[in-house]
Coordinates of C-alpha atoms in Angstrom, one line a residue:
Chain A
M479 CA -3.0 61.0 28.6
K480 CA -5.2 58.3 27.1
P481 CA -6.7 58.1 23.6
A482 CA -10.0 59.7 22.8
P483 CA -12.8 57.1 22.1
F484 CA -13.0 55.6 18.6
E485 CA -14.9 52.9 16.8
Y486 CA -12.8 49.8 16.4
L487 CA -12.9 47.4 13.4
A488 CA -10.7 44.4 12.9
P489 CA -11.2 43.1 9.4
A490 CA -9.7 39.7 8.4
S491 CA -9.1 40.3 4.7
V492 CA -8.0 43.0 2.3
A493 CA -11.6 43.3 1.0
E494 CA -13.0 43.6 4.5
A495 CA -10.3 46.2 5.3
V496 CA -11.2 48.3 2.3
A497 CA -14.9 48.1 3.1
A498 CA -14.2 49.0 6.8
L499 CA -12.1 52.1 5.6
D500 CA -15.0 53.1 3.5
Q501 CA -17.4 52.6 6.4
G502 CA -15.2 54.6 8.6
G503 CA -15.1 57.7 6.4
D504 CA -12.7 60.6 6.3
E505 CA -11.5 60.4 9.9
A506 CA -10.7 56.7 9.9
K507 CA -7.2 55.5 10.3
V508 CA -5.5 52.2 9.6
L509 CA -3.8 50.6 12.6
A510 CA -0.9 48.3 11.6
G511 CA 2.2 48.1 13.8
G512 CA 1.0 51.2 15.7
Q513 CA 4.5 52.4 16.6
S514 CA 3.9 55.8 15.0
L515 CA 0.1 56.0 15.2
V516 CA -0.6 55.0 18.8
P517 CA 1.8 57.6 20.3
L518 CA -0.2 60.2 18.4
L519 CA -3.4 58.8 19.8
N520 CA -2.0 58.6 23.3
L521 CA -0.9 62.3 23.1
R522 CA -4.2 63.1 21.5
L523 CA -2.4 64.6 18.5
A524 CA -4.7 62.4 16.4
R525 CA -8.3 61.6 17.2
P526 CA -9.6 59.3 14.5
T527 CA -13.3 58.4 14.7
H528 CA -12.5 54.9 13.5
L529 CA -9.5 52.6 13.9
I530 CA -9.2 49.9 11.2
D531 CA -7.0 47.3 12.8
I532 CA -5.4 45.3 10.0
N533 CA -3.3 43.1 12.1
R534 CA -5.6 40.1 11.4
V535 CA -5.3 40.5 7.6
R536 CA -2.8 37.6 7.5
E537 CA -2.9 37.5 3.7
M538 CA -0.8 40.7 3.7
D539 CA 2.0 39.2 5.7
Y540 CA 4.4 37.5 3.3
I541 CA 7.8 37.6 1.5
R542 CA 7.5 35.9 -1.8
D543 CA 9.5 35.4 -4.9
A544 CA 8.4 37.7 -7.7
D545 CA 10.2 37.4 -11.1
G546 CA 13.5 37.0 -9.4
G547 CA 12.8 39.9 -7.1
L548 CA 10.6 40.0 -4.0
A549 CA 7.0 40.8 -3.2
I550 CA 6.6 41.9 0.4
G551 CA 3.1 42.1 1.9
A552 CA 2.4 45.4 3.6
L553 CA 1.7 43.8 7.0
T554 CA 5.1 42.0 7.0
R555 CA 6.8 42.9 10.3
Q556 CA 10.1 44.8 10.1
R557 CA 11.6 42.1 12.3
T558 CA 10.7 39.5 9.8
V559 CA 12.5 41.4 7.1
E560 CA 15.5 41.8 9.4
R561 CA 15.7 38.0 9.8
S562 CA 14.7 36.9 6.4
D563 CA 17.2 34.8 4.3
A564 CA 15.3 35.7 1.2
V565 CA 15.7 39.4 1.8
R566 CA 19.4 38.9 2.7
A567 CA 20.0 37.1 -0.6
R568 CA 17.8 39.1 -2.9
C569 CA 17.6 42.6 -1.4
P570 CA 20.4 43.2 1.0
L571 CA 19.9 47.0 1.0
L572 CA 16.5 46.5 2.5
Q573 CA 17.8 44.3 5.3
E574 CA 20.7 46.6 6.1
A575 CA 18.3 49.6 6.3
V576 CA 15.6 47.9 8.4
R577 CA 18.2 47.4 11.2
F578 CA 18.3 51.1 11.6
I579 CA 14.6 51.4 12.4
G580 CA 14.1 52.2 16.0
H581 CA 14.7 49.3 18.4
P582 CA 14.0 45.6 18.4
Q583 CA 10.7 46.1 20.2
I584 CA 9.6 48.6 17.6
R585 CA 10.5 46.3 14.8
N586 CA 8.6 43.4 16.3
R587 CA 5.4 45.3 15.7
G588 CA 6.2 47.8 13.0
T589 CA 5.4 46.8 9.5
V590 CA 6.9 47.5 6.1
G591 CA 3.6 48.9 4.8
G592 CA 3.1 51.0 7.8
S593 CA 6.5 52.8 7.5
L594 CA 5.8 53.5 3.8
A595 CA 2.3 54.7 4.3
Y596 CA 3.2 56.9 7.2
A597 CA 6.0 58.5 5.1
D598 CA 8.0 60.1 7.9
P599 CA 10.5 62.4 6.2
A600 CA 13.4 60.7 8.2
A601 CA 12.2 57.1 7.7
E602 CA 14.5 54.5 6.2
L603 CA 12.2 52.4 4.1
P604 CA 10.8 55.1 1.8
A605 CA 14.3 56.0 0.7
V606 CA 15.1 52.3 0.1
M607 CA 12.0 51.8 -2.0
V608 CA 12.9 54.7 -4.2
A609 CA 16.5 53.5 -4.5
L610 CA 15.2 50.1 -5.6
D611 CA 12.7 51.4 -8.1
A612 CA 10.1 49.5 -6.2
E613 CA 6.4 49.4 -7.1
L614 CA 3.8 49.8 -4.5
R615 CA 0.4 48.1 -4.8
I616 CA -2.6 49.8 -3.4
A617 CA -6.2 48.4 -2.9
G618 CA -9.2 50.7 -2.8
P619 CA -12.9 50.9 -3.4
K620 CA -12.3 51.2 -7.1
G621 CA -9.9 48.2 -7.3
E622 CA -6.2 47.8 -7.3
R623 CA -3.5 50.1 -8.7
T624 CA 0.3 50.2 -8.7
V625 CA 2.4 53.3 -8.1
A626 CA 6.1 53.6 -8.6
A627 CA 7.9 54.4 -5.3
Q628 CA 9.3 57.6 -6.8
D629 CA 5.7 58.8 -7.2
F630 CA 4.3 57.3 -4.0
F631 CA 6.0 59.7 -1.6
V632 CA 4.6 63.1 -2.2
S633 CA 5.6 65.2 0.8
F634 CA 6.0 65.3 4.6
L635 CA 3.8 62.5 5.9
T636 CA 1.9 62.5 2.6
T637 CA 1.7 59.7 0.1
A638 CA -0.3 59.0 -3.1
L639 CA -2.8 57.0 -1.0
E640 CA -6.3 58.4 -1.6
P641 CA -8.9 58.2 1.2
G642 CA -10.3 54.7 1.5
E643 CA -7.1 53.2 0.0
L644 CA -4.8 50.6 1.6
L645 CA -1.2 49.9 0.8
V646 CA -1.0 46.1 0.3
E647 CA 2.4 45.2 -1.2
A648 CA 5.8 46.4 -2.1
R649 CA 7.3 44.8 -5.1
L650 CA 11.1 44.9 -5.5
P651 CA 12.7 44.1 -8.8
A652 CA 15.4 41.4 -9.2
W653 CA 18.7 42.5 -7.8
P654 CA 20.9 43.5 -10.7
A655 CA 24.2 41.7 -11.3
N656 CA 27.5 43.3 -10.1
T657 CA 25.6 45.6 -7.8
G658 CA 26.8 46.7 -4.4
W659 CA 24.7 48.5 -1.8
C660 CA 24.9 50.5 1.4
F661 CA 22.5 52.2 3.8
L662 CA 23.9 54.6 6.3
E663 CA 22.3 57.1 8.6
L664 CA 23.4 59.5 11.3
S665 CA 21.4 59.9 14.5
R666 CA 22.4 61.2 17.9
R667 CA 21.8 57.8 19.5
R668 CA 21.3 54.5 17.9
G669 CA 17.7 54.1 17.1
D670 CA 16.8 57.8 17.1
F671 CA 15.3 59.4 14.1
A672 CA 17.8 59.9 11.4
L673 CA 19.2 63.4 11.0
V674 CA 20.3 62.3 7.5
G675 CA 20.3 58.9 5.9
V676 CA 21.3 57.6 2.5
A677 CA 20.5 54.5 0.5
V678 CA 23.0 53.7 -2.2
T679 CA 23.2 51.1 -4.9
L680 CA 26.2 50.9 -7.3
T681 CA 26.4 48.7 -10.4
L682 CA 29.6 47.8 -12.1
D683 CA 29.8 46.7 -15.8
E684 CA 30.7 43.1 -16.7
S685 CA 34.4 43.8 -16.5
R686 CA 33.9 45.3 -13.1
A687 CA 36.3 48.1 -14.1
E688 CA 33.7 50.7 -14.7
F689 CA 30.6 52.1 -13.1
K690 CA 27.5 51.3 -15.0
G691 CA 25.1 53.4 -12.8
G692 CA 23.6 53.6 -9.4
R693 CA 21.2 55.2 -7.0
I694 CA 21.7 57.8 -4.3
V695 CA 18.6 58.5 -2.3
F696 CA 18.5 60.6 0.9
T697 CA 16.2 60.6 3.8
G698 CA 15.9 63.4 6.4
V699 CA 16.8 66.2 4.0
E700 CA 13.3 67.0 2.6
G701 CA 9.7 66.1 3.1
R702 CA 10.2 63.0 1.0
P703 CA 13.1 60.8 -0.2
A704 CA 15.5 62.9 -2.3
R705 CA 17.3 61.5 -5.2
G706 CA 20.7 62.9 -6.0
R707 CA 20.2 62.6 -9.7
S708 CA 23.2 64.7 -10.8
A709 CA 25.4 62.7 -8.5
E710 CA 23.9 59.5 -9.9
Q711 CA 24.8 60.7 -13.4
M712 CA 28.5 60.7 -12.4
L713 CA 28.2 57.0 -11.9
V714 CA 27.5 56.2 -15.5
G715 CA 30.4 55.0 -17.5
S716 CA 33.0 56.4 -15.1
R717 CA 36.0 54.6 -13.6
P718 CA 36.0 54.1 -9.8
S719 CA 38.6 56.2 -7.9
D720 CA 38.8 57.9 -4.6
A721 CA 38.8 61.3 -6.3
L722 CA 35.6 60.4 -8.2
I723 CA 33.9 59.3 -5.0
E724 CA 34.9 62.5 -3.3
Q725 CA 33.4 64.5 -6.2
I726 CA 30.2 62.5 -6.2
G727 CA 29.8 63.2 -2.5
L728 CA 30.2 66.9 -3.1
E729 CA 27.8 66.9 -6.0
A730 CA 25.2 65.0 -4.0
A731 CA 25.4 67.3 -1.1
A732 CA 25.4 70.5 -3.3
G733 CA 22.0 69.6 -4.6
L734 CA 20.4 69.6 -1.2
D735 CA 18.8 72.4 0.7
P736 CA 17.8 70.8 4.0
A737 CA 15.8 72.7 6.5
S738 CA 17.2 73.6 9.9
D739 CA 15.3 72.4 13.0
V740 CA 16.0 71.8 16.7
H741 CA 18.0 68.6 15.9
A742 CA 20.3 70.0 13.3
S743 CA 21.0 72.9 11.0
G744 CA 20.5 72.7 7.3
K745 CA 24.2 73.3 6.8
Y746 CA 25.1 70.4 9.1
R747 CA 22.7 68.1 7.4
R748 CA 24.2 68.9 4.0
A749 CA 27.7 68.3 5.2
V750 CA 26.7 65.0 6.8
A751 CA 24.9 64.0 3.6
G752 CA 28.0 64.4 1.6
E753 CA 30.1 62.4 4.0
L754 CA 27.5 59.6 4.2
V755 CA 27.5 59.3 0.4
R756 CA 31.2 59.0 0.3
R757 CA 31.3 56.3 2.9
A758 CA 28.3 54.5 1.4
L759 CA 29.8 54.5 -2.1
R760 CA 33.1 53.0 -0.8
V761 CA 31.2 50.2 1.0
A762 CA 28.9 49.7 -2.0
L763 CA 31.9 49.5 -4.4
E764 CA 33.6 46.9 -2.3
R765 CA 30.5 44.9 -2.2
A766 CA 30.0 45.2 -5.9
R767 CA 33.5 44.0 -6.5
R768 CA 33.0 41.0 -4.3
G769 CA 30.1 40.0 -6.6
D770 CA 27.5 37.6 -5.3
A771 CA 29.3 36.7 -2.1
I772 CA 27.0 38.8 0.0
T773 CA 28.0 39.1 3.6
T774 CA 26.8 41.7 6.1
Chain B
M1085 CA -20.3 51.7 27.8
A1086 CA -20.5 52.1 24.1
G1087 CA -18.3 49.9 22.0
E1088 CA -17.0 47.7 24.8
R1089 CA -15.6 44.3 23.7
R1090 CA -15.0 41.1 25.5
I1091 CA -11.5 39.7 25.3
V1092 CA -9.8 36.6 26.5
V1093 CA -6.1 36.8 27.2
R1094 CA -3.6 34.3 28.6
V1095 CA -1.1 36.0 30.9
N1096 CA 1.7 34.0 32.5
G1097 CA -0.1 30.8 31.8
V1098 CA -3.4 31.9 33.3
S1099 CA -6.5 32.8 31.2
Y1100 CA -8.3 36.0 31.9
D1101 CA -11.6 37.4 30.7
G1102 CA -12.1 41.1 30.3
V1103 CA -14.5 43.7 29.0
V1104 CA -12.8 46.8 27.7
E1105 CA -13.3 49.8 25.6
P1106 CA -11.3 49.6 22.4
R1107 CA -9.2 52.5 23.5
K1108 CA -8.0 50.8 26.6
L1109 CA -4.3 50.4 26.3
L1110 CA -2.9 46.9 26.9
V1111 CA -0.6 48.2 29.6
D1112 CA -3.5 49.7 31.5
F1113 CA -5.5 46.5 31.1
I1114 CA -2.6 44.5 32.5
R1115 CA -2.2 46.8 35.4
E1116 CA -5.8 47.9 36.2
N1117 CA -8.0 45.0 35.1
L1118 CA -5.6 42.2 35.9
G1119 CA -3.8 43.8 38.9
L1120 CA -0.4 42.9 37.5
T1121 CA 1.4 46.1 38.3
G1122 CA 4.9 44.9 37.6
T1123 CA 4.6 46.3 34.1
H1124 CA 5.0 50.0 34.3
V1125 CA 3.7 53.1 32.5
G1126 CA 6.5 55.6 31.7
C1127 CA 6.2 57.8 28.7
E1128 CA 3.0 56.5 26.9
H1129 CA 4.5 57.2 23.6
G1130 CA 6.9 54.3 22.9
V1131 CA 10.3 55.5 23.9
C1132 CA 11.0 54.5 27.5
G1133 CA 10.4 50.7 27.3
S1134 CA 9.1 50.4 30.9
C1135 CA 5.8 48.9 29.5
T1136 CA 7.6 46.1 27.6
I1137 CA 6.0 42.6 27.8
L1138 CA 6.2 39.5 25.6
L1139 CA 3.2 39.0 23.3
D1140 CA 3.2 35.6 21.6
G1141 CA 6.9 35.4 22.5
E1142 CA 7.9 38.9 21.1
A1143 CA 8.9 41.9 23.2
V1144 CA 6.4 44.7 22.5
R1145 CA 5.6 48.1 24.0
S1146 CA 2.3 47.5 25.7
C1147 CA 1.5 51.2 25.8
L1148 CA 1.4 51.1 22.0
M1149 CA -1.2 48.4 21.8
F1150 CA -4.8 48.2 22.7
A1151 CA -6.1 45.4 25.0
V1152 CA -8.5 44.4 22.2
Q1153 CA -5.6 43.6 20.0
A1154 CA -4.4 41.0 22.6
D1155 CA -7.6 39.0 22.4
G1156 CA -6.5 35.4 22.0
A1157 CA -2.8 36.1 22.7
E1158 CA -0.3 34.7 25.1
L1159 CA 1.4 37.3 27.3
L1160 CA 4.4 37.0 29.5
T1161 CA 4.9 39.8 32.1
V1162 CA 7.6 40.2 34.7
E1163 CA 5.4 38.4 37.2
G1164 CA 5.8 35.3 35.1
L1165 CA 9.5 35.1 35.3
A1166 CA 10.0 33.8 38.9
E1167 CA 8.6 30.4 39.9
G1168 CA 7.3 31.1 43.4
R1169 CA 10.3 32.2 45.3
Q1170 CA 12.7 31.0 42.8
L1171 CA 14.0 33.9 40.8
H1172 CA 14.6 33.4 37.1
P1173 CA 18.3 33.3 36.2
I1174 CA 18.0 36.7 34.5
Q1175 CA 16.6 38.2 37.8
E1176 CA 19.3 36.5 39.8
A1177 CA 21.9 38.1 37.5
F1178 CA 20.4 41.5 38.0
V1179 CA 20.7 41.1 41.7
E1180 CA 24.3 39.9 41.5
E1181 CA 25.5 42.5 39.1
H1182 CA 23.5 45.4 40.7
G1183 CA 21.5 45.9 37.4
L1184 CA 18.8 48.0 39.1
Q1185 CA 18.4 50.8 41.6
C1186 CA 14.9 52.3 41.7
G1187 CA 13.6 49.4 39.6
F1188 CA 11.2 51.4 37.5
C1189 CA 12.7 50.5 34.2
T1190 CA 13.7 47.0 35.3
P1191 CA 10.6 44.9 34.4
G1192 CA 10.7 46.1 30.8
I1193 CA 14.4 45.4 30.5
L1194 CA 14.0 42.0 32.0
M1195 CA 11.4 41.1 29.3
S1196 CA 13.6 42.4 26.5
A1197 CA 16.5 40.5 27.9
Y1198 CA 14.4 37.4 28.1
E1199 CA 13.4 37.7 24.5
L1200 CA 17.1 38.4 23.5
L1201 CA 18.4 35.3 25.3
Q1202 CA 15.7 33.1 23.7
H1203 CA 17.0 34.0 20.2
D1204 CA 20.7 34.7 21.0
P1205 CA 22.0 32.7 23.9
N1206 CA 25.4 34.3 23.6
P1207 CA 24.9 38.0 22.6
S1208 CA 27.7 40.4 22.1
D1209 CA 27.8 43.6 24.1
E1210 CA 26.9 45.4 20.9
T1211 CA 23.8 43.3 20.6
I1212 CA 22.9 43.8 24.3
K1213 CA 23.3 47.5 23.9
D1214 CA 21.2 47.5 20.8
V1215 CA 18.3 45.9 22.8
L1216 CA 18.8 48.3 25.7
G1217 CA 18.6 51.2 23.2
G1218 CA 14.8 50.7 23.4
H1219 CA 14.9 51.3 27.2
L1220 CA 15.6 54.4 29.3
C1221 CA 17.1 54.1 32.8
R1222 CA 17.7 57.2 34.9
C1223 CA 19.6 55.5 37.7
T1224 CA 22.2 53.1 36.7
G1225 CA 24.1 54.5 33.7
Y1226 CA 23.4 51.1 31.9
Q1227 CA 26.7 49.5 32.4
D1228 CA 25.6 47.3 35.3
I1229 CA 22.6 46.4 33.2
V1230 CA 24.8 45.2 30.4
E1231 CA 26.8 43.1 32.8
S1232 CA 23.7 41.7 34.3
I1233 CA 22.5 40.5 30.9
R1234 CA 25.9 39.1 30.2
L1235 CA 25.8 37.2 33.4
A1236 CA 22.3 36.1 32.7
A1237 CA 23.4 34.7 29.4
M1238 CA 26.2 32.7 31.2
K1239 CA 23.8 31.4 33.8
M1240 CA 21.3 30.3 31.2
G1241 CA 24.0 28.8 29.1
T1242 CA 25.2 26.8 32.1
L1243 CA 21.7 25.6 32.8
A1244 CA 21.2 24.6 29.2
A1245 CA 24.5 22.7 29.2
H1246 CA 23.4 20.8 32.4
S1247 CA 20.1 20.2 30.7
A1248 CA 19.2 17.3 33.0
K1249 CA 16.7 19.8 34.3
A1250 CA 16.3 22.5 31.7
Y1251 CA 14.9 25.7 33.1
V1252 CA 11.4 26.0 31.8
T1253 CA 9.7 29.3 31.7

């Protein structure tokens, strides 16, 4: 099948894009990488009246230093993030996660902002942004606003973006000292949608003998990224041990109630979630102990 | 027709003018408007890879782009690999290692392999398989494709080493 007809606008700046979205009205859609949207158009599952192609808004394609952390423009290609030395050094969790997105051809076009704004329940980047306590900058007819990642993802394919608004940037805080990371997901084939995925960060105290805290955020278990808060609590002031990691895995999984679908049962997803947490914690701990010698 | 746009696209070094509706997919423009039918339409939703071309040097699924988005861009399709009757080393490798049977998936894979070998002249099998993950083949079982790409890397490495006449594509 071929897409239904639409009006096509190709703004060259954020201001023009916001104006174009306004012009397009309720049934306008933003076209960034197109790796999720165009299949919908081709199958006529979506029939927007207007397509606002933002691929010429070059001012949204950047990776910049921001108070020791990173500011990543929404149009930044996933492939750029995958290859970026700055991301590798300052936000290794993001670089590890981006490699799980689809296939190289998808990452050549797919954008950071697109993945976040689309908010697929099994996507990698939303979980990573929540794990990093990222802030998301949004431009709209009434100006700009910032939303914490935790609040940005509302539900299945639903974000805090209001009609007429455009995600313009993800701002990641400086990477804390003594912090390890790991992103893992399980899919039937490499590049398939995740059945379950987890983004983990783990911070040791200065002596590196105790956990100071961490983040455990799942994807694929709910309509939006799911934080394992009770499991995270077990990472505060405790001493690393195999037994503790085992317990944290169990606690993280116990808090989940994933739906069953054609790909996996809820029970299976829960079991996999627990195992992924255990594996991710072990890797993250090793990386935290190694300190700033970040290798992949 | 309402909303039609004029576009200019360079494909395999040749400049083409076109007039298209915005909803015209890039793969259809390449095949129908330009008559370059080496690029194939398989799934139309971004999983099979048979529509893969290079756009400004990057492998992309041309069924997930509109022709209007390629205005001003430089494309490389499978027709641009060989020089007259002289096959590209990647194509030679596929012949030698039996990397195709029906050939439907092949052009897309050749383009992805081309991009891979530009960036990574000596890819591991793991890397090759990662790239092939974006392509579906019903005939070969993939193993001969992996070996074809491995051989292609060797051929191109040899050419680069004897770079008295570097292979220019």
